[in-house]
PDB file of C-alpha atoms in Angstrom:
ATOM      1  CA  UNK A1309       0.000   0.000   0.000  1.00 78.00           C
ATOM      2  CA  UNK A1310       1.240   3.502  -0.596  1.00 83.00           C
ATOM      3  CA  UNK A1311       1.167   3.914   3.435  1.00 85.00           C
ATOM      4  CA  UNK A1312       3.372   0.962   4.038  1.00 84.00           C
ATOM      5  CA  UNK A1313       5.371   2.475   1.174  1.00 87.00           C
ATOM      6  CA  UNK A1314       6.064   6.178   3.307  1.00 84.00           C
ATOM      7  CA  UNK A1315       3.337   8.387   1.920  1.00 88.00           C
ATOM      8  CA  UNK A1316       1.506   9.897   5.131  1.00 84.00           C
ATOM      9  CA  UNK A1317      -1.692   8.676   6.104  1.00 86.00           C
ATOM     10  CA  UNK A1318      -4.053  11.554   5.571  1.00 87.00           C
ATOM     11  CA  UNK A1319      -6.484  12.279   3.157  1.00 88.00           C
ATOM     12  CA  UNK A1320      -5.024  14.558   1.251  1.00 89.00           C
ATOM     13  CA  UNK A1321      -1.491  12.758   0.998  1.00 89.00           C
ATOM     14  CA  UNK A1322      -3.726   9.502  -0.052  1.00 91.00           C
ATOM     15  CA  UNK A1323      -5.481  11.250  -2.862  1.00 92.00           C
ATOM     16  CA  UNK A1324      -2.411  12.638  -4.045  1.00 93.00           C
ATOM     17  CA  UNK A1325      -0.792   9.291  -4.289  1.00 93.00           C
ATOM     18  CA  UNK A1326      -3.908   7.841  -5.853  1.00 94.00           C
ATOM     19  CA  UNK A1327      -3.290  11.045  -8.303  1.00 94.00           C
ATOM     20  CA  UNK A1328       0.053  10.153  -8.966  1.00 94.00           C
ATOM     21  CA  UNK A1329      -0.765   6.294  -9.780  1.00 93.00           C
ATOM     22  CA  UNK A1330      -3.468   7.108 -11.990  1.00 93.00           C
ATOM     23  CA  UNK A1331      -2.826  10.229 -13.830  1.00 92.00           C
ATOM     24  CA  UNK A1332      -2.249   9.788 -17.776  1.00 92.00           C
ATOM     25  CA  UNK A1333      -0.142  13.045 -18.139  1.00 95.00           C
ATOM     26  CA  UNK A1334       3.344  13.245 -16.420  1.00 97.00           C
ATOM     27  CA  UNK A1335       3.211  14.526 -12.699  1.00 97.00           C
ATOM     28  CA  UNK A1336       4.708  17.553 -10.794  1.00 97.00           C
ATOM     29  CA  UNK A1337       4.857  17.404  -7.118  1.00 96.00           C
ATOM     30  CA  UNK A1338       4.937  20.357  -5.718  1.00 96.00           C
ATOM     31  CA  UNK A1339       6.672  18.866  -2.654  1.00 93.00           C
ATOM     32  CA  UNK A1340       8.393  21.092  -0.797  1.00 91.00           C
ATOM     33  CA  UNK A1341       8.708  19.014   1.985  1.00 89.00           C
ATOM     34  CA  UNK A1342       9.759  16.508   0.214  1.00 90.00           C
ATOM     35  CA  UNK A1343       7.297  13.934   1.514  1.00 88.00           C
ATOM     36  CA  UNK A1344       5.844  12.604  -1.575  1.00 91.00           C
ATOM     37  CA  UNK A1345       9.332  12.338  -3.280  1.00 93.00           C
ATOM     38  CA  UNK A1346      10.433  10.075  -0.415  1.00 92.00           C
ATOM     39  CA  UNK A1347       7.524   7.427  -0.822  1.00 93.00           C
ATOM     40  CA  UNK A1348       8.175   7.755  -4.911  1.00 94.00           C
ATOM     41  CA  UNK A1349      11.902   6.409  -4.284  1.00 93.00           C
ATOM     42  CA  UNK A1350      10.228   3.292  -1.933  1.00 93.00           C
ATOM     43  CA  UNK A1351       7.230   2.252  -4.176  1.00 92.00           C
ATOM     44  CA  UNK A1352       9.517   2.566  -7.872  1.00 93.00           C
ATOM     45  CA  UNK A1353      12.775   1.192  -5.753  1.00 88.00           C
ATOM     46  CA  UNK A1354      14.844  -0.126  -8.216  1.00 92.00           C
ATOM     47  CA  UNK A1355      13.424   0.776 -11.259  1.00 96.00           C
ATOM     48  CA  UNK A1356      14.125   4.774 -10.384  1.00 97.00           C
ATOM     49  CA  UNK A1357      16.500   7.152 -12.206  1.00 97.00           C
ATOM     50  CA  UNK A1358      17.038  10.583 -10.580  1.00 96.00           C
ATOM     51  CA  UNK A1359      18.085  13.325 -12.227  1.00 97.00           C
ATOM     52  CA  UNK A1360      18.606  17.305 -12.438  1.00 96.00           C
ATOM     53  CA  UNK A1361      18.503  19.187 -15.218  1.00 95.00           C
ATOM     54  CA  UNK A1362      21.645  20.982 -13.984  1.00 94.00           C
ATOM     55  CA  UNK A1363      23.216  17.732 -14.462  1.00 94.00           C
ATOM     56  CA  UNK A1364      25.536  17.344 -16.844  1.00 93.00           C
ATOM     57  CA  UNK A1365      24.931  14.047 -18.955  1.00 94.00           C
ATOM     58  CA  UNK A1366      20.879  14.187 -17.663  1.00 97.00           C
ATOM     59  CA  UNK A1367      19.420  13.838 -21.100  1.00 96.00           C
ATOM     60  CA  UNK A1368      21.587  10.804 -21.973  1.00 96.00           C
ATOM     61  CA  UNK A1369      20.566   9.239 -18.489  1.00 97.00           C
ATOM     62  CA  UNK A1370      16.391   9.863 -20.146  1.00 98.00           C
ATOM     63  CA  UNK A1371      17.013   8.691 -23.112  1.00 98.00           C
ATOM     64  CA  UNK A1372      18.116   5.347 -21.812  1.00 98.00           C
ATOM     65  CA  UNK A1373      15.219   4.853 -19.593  1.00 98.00           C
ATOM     66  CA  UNK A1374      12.975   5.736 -22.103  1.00 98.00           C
ATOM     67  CA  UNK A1375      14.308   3.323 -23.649  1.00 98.00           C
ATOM     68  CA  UNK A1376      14.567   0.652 -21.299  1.00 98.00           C
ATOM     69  CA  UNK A1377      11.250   1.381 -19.270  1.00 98.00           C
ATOM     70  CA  UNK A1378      12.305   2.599 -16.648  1.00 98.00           C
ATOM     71  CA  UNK A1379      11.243   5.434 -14.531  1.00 97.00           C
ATOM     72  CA  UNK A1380      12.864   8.544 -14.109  1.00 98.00           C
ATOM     73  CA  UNK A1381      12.289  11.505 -11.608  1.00 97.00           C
ATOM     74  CA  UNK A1382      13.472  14.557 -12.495  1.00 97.00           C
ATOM     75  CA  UNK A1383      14.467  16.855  -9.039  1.00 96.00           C
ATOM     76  CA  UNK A1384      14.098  20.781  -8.118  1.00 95.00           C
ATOM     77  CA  UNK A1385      12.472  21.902 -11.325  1.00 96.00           C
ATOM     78  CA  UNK A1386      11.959  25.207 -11.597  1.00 94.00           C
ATOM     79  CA  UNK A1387       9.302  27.514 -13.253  1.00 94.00           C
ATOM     80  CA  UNK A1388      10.892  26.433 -16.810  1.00 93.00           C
ATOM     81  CA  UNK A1389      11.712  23.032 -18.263  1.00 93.00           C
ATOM     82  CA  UNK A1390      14.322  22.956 -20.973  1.00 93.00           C
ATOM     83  CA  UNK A1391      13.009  22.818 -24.499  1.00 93.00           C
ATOM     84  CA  UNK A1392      14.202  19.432 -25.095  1.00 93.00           C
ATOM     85  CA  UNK A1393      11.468  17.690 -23.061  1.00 96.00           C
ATOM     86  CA  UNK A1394       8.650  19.007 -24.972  1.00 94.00           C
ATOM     87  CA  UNK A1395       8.676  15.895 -27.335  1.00 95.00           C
ATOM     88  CA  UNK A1396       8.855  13.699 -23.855  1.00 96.00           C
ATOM     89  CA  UNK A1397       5.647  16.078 -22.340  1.00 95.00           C
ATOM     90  CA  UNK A1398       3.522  15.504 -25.571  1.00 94.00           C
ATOM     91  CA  UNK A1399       4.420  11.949 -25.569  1.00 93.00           C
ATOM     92  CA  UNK A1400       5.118  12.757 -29.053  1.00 95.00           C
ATOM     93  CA  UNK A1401       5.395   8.680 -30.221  1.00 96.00           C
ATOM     94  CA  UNK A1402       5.447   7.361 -33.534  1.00 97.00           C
ATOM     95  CA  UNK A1403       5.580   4.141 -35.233  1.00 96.00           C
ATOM     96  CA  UNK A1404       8.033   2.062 -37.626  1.00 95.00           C
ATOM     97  CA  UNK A1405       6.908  -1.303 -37.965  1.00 95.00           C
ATOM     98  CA  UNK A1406       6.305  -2.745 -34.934  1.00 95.00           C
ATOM     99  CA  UNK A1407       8.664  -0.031 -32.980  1.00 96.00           C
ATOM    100  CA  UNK A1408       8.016   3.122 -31.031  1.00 97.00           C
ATOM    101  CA  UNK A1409       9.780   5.859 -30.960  1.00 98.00           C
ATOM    102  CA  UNK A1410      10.246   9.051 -29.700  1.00 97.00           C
ATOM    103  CA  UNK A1411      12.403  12.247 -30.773  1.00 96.00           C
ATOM    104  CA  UNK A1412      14.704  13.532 -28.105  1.00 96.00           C
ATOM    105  CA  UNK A1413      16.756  15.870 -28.614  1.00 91.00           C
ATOM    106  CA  UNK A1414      18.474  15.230 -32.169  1.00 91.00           C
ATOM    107  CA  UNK A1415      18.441  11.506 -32.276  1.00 94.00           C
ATOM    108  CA  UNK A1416      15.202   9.513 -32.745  1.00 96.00           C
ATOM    109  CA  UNK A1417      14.970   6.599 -29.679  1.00 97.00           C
ATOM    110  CA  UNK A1418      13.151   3.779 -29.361  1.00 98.00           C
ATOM    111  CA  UNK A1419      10.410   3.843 -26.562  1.00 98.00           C
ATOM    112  CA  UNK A1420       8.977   1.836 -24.024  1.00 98.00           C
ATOM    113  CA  UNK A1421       5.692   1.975 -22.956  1.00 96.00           C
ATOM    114  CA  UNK A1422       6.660   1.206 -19.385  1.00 96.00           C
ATOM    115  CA  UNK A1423       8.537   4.387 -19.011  1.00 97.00           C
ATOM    116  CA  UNK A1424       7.450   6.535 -16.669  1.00 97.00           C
ATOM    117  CA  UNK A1425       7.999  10.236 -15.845  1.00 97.00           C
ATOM    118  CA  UNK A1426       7.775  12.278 -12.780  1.00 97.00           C
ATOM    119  CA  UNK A1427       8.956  16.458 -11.924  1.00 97.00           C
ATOM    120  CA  UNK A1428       9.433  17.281  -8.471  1.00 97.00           C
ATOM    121  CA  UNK A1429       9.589  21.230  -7.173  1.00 96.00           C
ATOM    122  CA  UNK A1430      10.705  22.595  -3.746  1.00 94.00           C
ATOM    123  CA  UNK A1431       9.077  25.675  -4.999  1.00 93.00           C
ATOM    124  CA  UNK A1432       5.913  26.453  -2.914  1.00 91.00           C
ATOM    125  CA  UNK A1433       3.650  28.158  -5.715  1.00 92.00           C
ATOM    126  CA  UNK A1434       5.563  27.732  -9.080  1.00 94.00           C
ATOM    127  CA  UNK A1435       4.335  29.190 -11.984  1.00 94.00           C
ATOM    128  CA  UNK A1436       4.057  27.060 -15.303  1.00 94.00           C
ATOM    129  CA  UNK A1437       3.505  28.160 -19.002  1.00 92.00           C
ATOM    130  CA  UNK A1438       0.494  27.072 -20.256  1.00 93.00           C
ATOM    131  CA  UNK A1439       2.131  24.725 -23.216  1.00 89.00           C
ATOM    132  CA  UNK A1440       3.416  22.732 -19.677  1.00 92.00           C
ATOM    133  CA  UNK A1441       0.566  22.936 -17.251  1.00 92.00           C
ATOM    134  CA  UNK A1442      -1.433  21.417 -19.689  1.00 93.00           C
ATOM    135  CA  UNK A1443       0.929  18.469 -20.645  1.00 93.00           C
ATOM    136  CA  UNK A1444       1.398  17.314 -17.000  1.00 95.00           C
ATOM    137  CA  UNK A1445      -0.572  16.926 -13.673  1.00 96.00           C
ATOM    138  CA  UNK A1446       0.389  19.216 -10.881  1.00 95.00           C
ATOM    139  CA  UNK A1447      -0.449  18.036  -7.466  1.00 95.00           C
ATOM    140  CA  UNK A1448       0.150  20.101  -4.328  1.00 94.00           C
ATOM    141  CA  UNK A1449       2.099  17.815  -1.874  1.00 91.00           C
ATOM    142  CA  UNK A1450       2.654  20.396   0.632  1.00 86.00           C
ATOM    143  CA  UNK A1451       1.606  19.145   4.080  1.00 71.00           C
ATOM    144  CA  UNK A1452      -1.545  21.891   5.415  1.00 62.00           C
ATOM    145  CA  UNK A1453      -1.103  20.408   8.837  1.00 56.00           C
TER     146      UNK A1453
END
């Protein structure tokens, strides 16, 4: 259960979680407390790849878990994602053959549909463009009590 898996045991963290498991467009957490981000590292374990988009080899480190299916949480957004997502936002996936793939960056990849994707913000009320507000799911993880 997502309890037994570190995500608090009140209503509003449960709905979030149930949010997060269910949502068909990529999720921010606005988690400032970093609360949901701690159960997402329990329940994906070891199928998790963190990155920041400060990092230096982060879009190589996608690209393979796109690839591969695996999931990949990307830390301390800001108020701006870096153009190169956008194809990974619009789950922009086409076909060759019995293949999927996905442009990122220059390079075409192939995709699995087991990849998942998840933002995480420390900011408290971030402010996103419409084009990426409307591509994800933002859920409010900040505890109220």
């Amino acid at each position: 259960t997502m309890i037994s898996e570190g995500l608090p045991s009140d209503r509003i963290s449960l709905e979030n979680g149930a949010i997060v498991n269910n949502c068909l467009r990529w999720p921010i957490l606005i988690d400032p407390q970093m609360q949901g981000i701690k159960w997402l590292k329990k329940k994906e374990k070891d199928n998790l790849d963190i990155i920041q988009l400060s990092q230096k080899h982060w879009l190589k480190t996608l690209g393979n878990a796109i690839t591969n299916g695996r999931s990949v949480l990307i830390e301390n957004i800001g108020n701006d994602l870096d153009p190169t997502l956008s194809t990974v936002l619009s789950r922009s996936v086409f076909r060759r053959g019995n293949v999927m793939y996905l442009r990122l960056g220059e390079e075409e990849i192939e995709y699995n549909p087991d990849f998942k994707l998840y933002f995480q913000t420390k900011l408290s009320n971030p402010h996103y463009k419409p084009e990426i507000a409307s591509q994800c799911t933002i859920i409010n993880f900040i505890a109220t009590e």
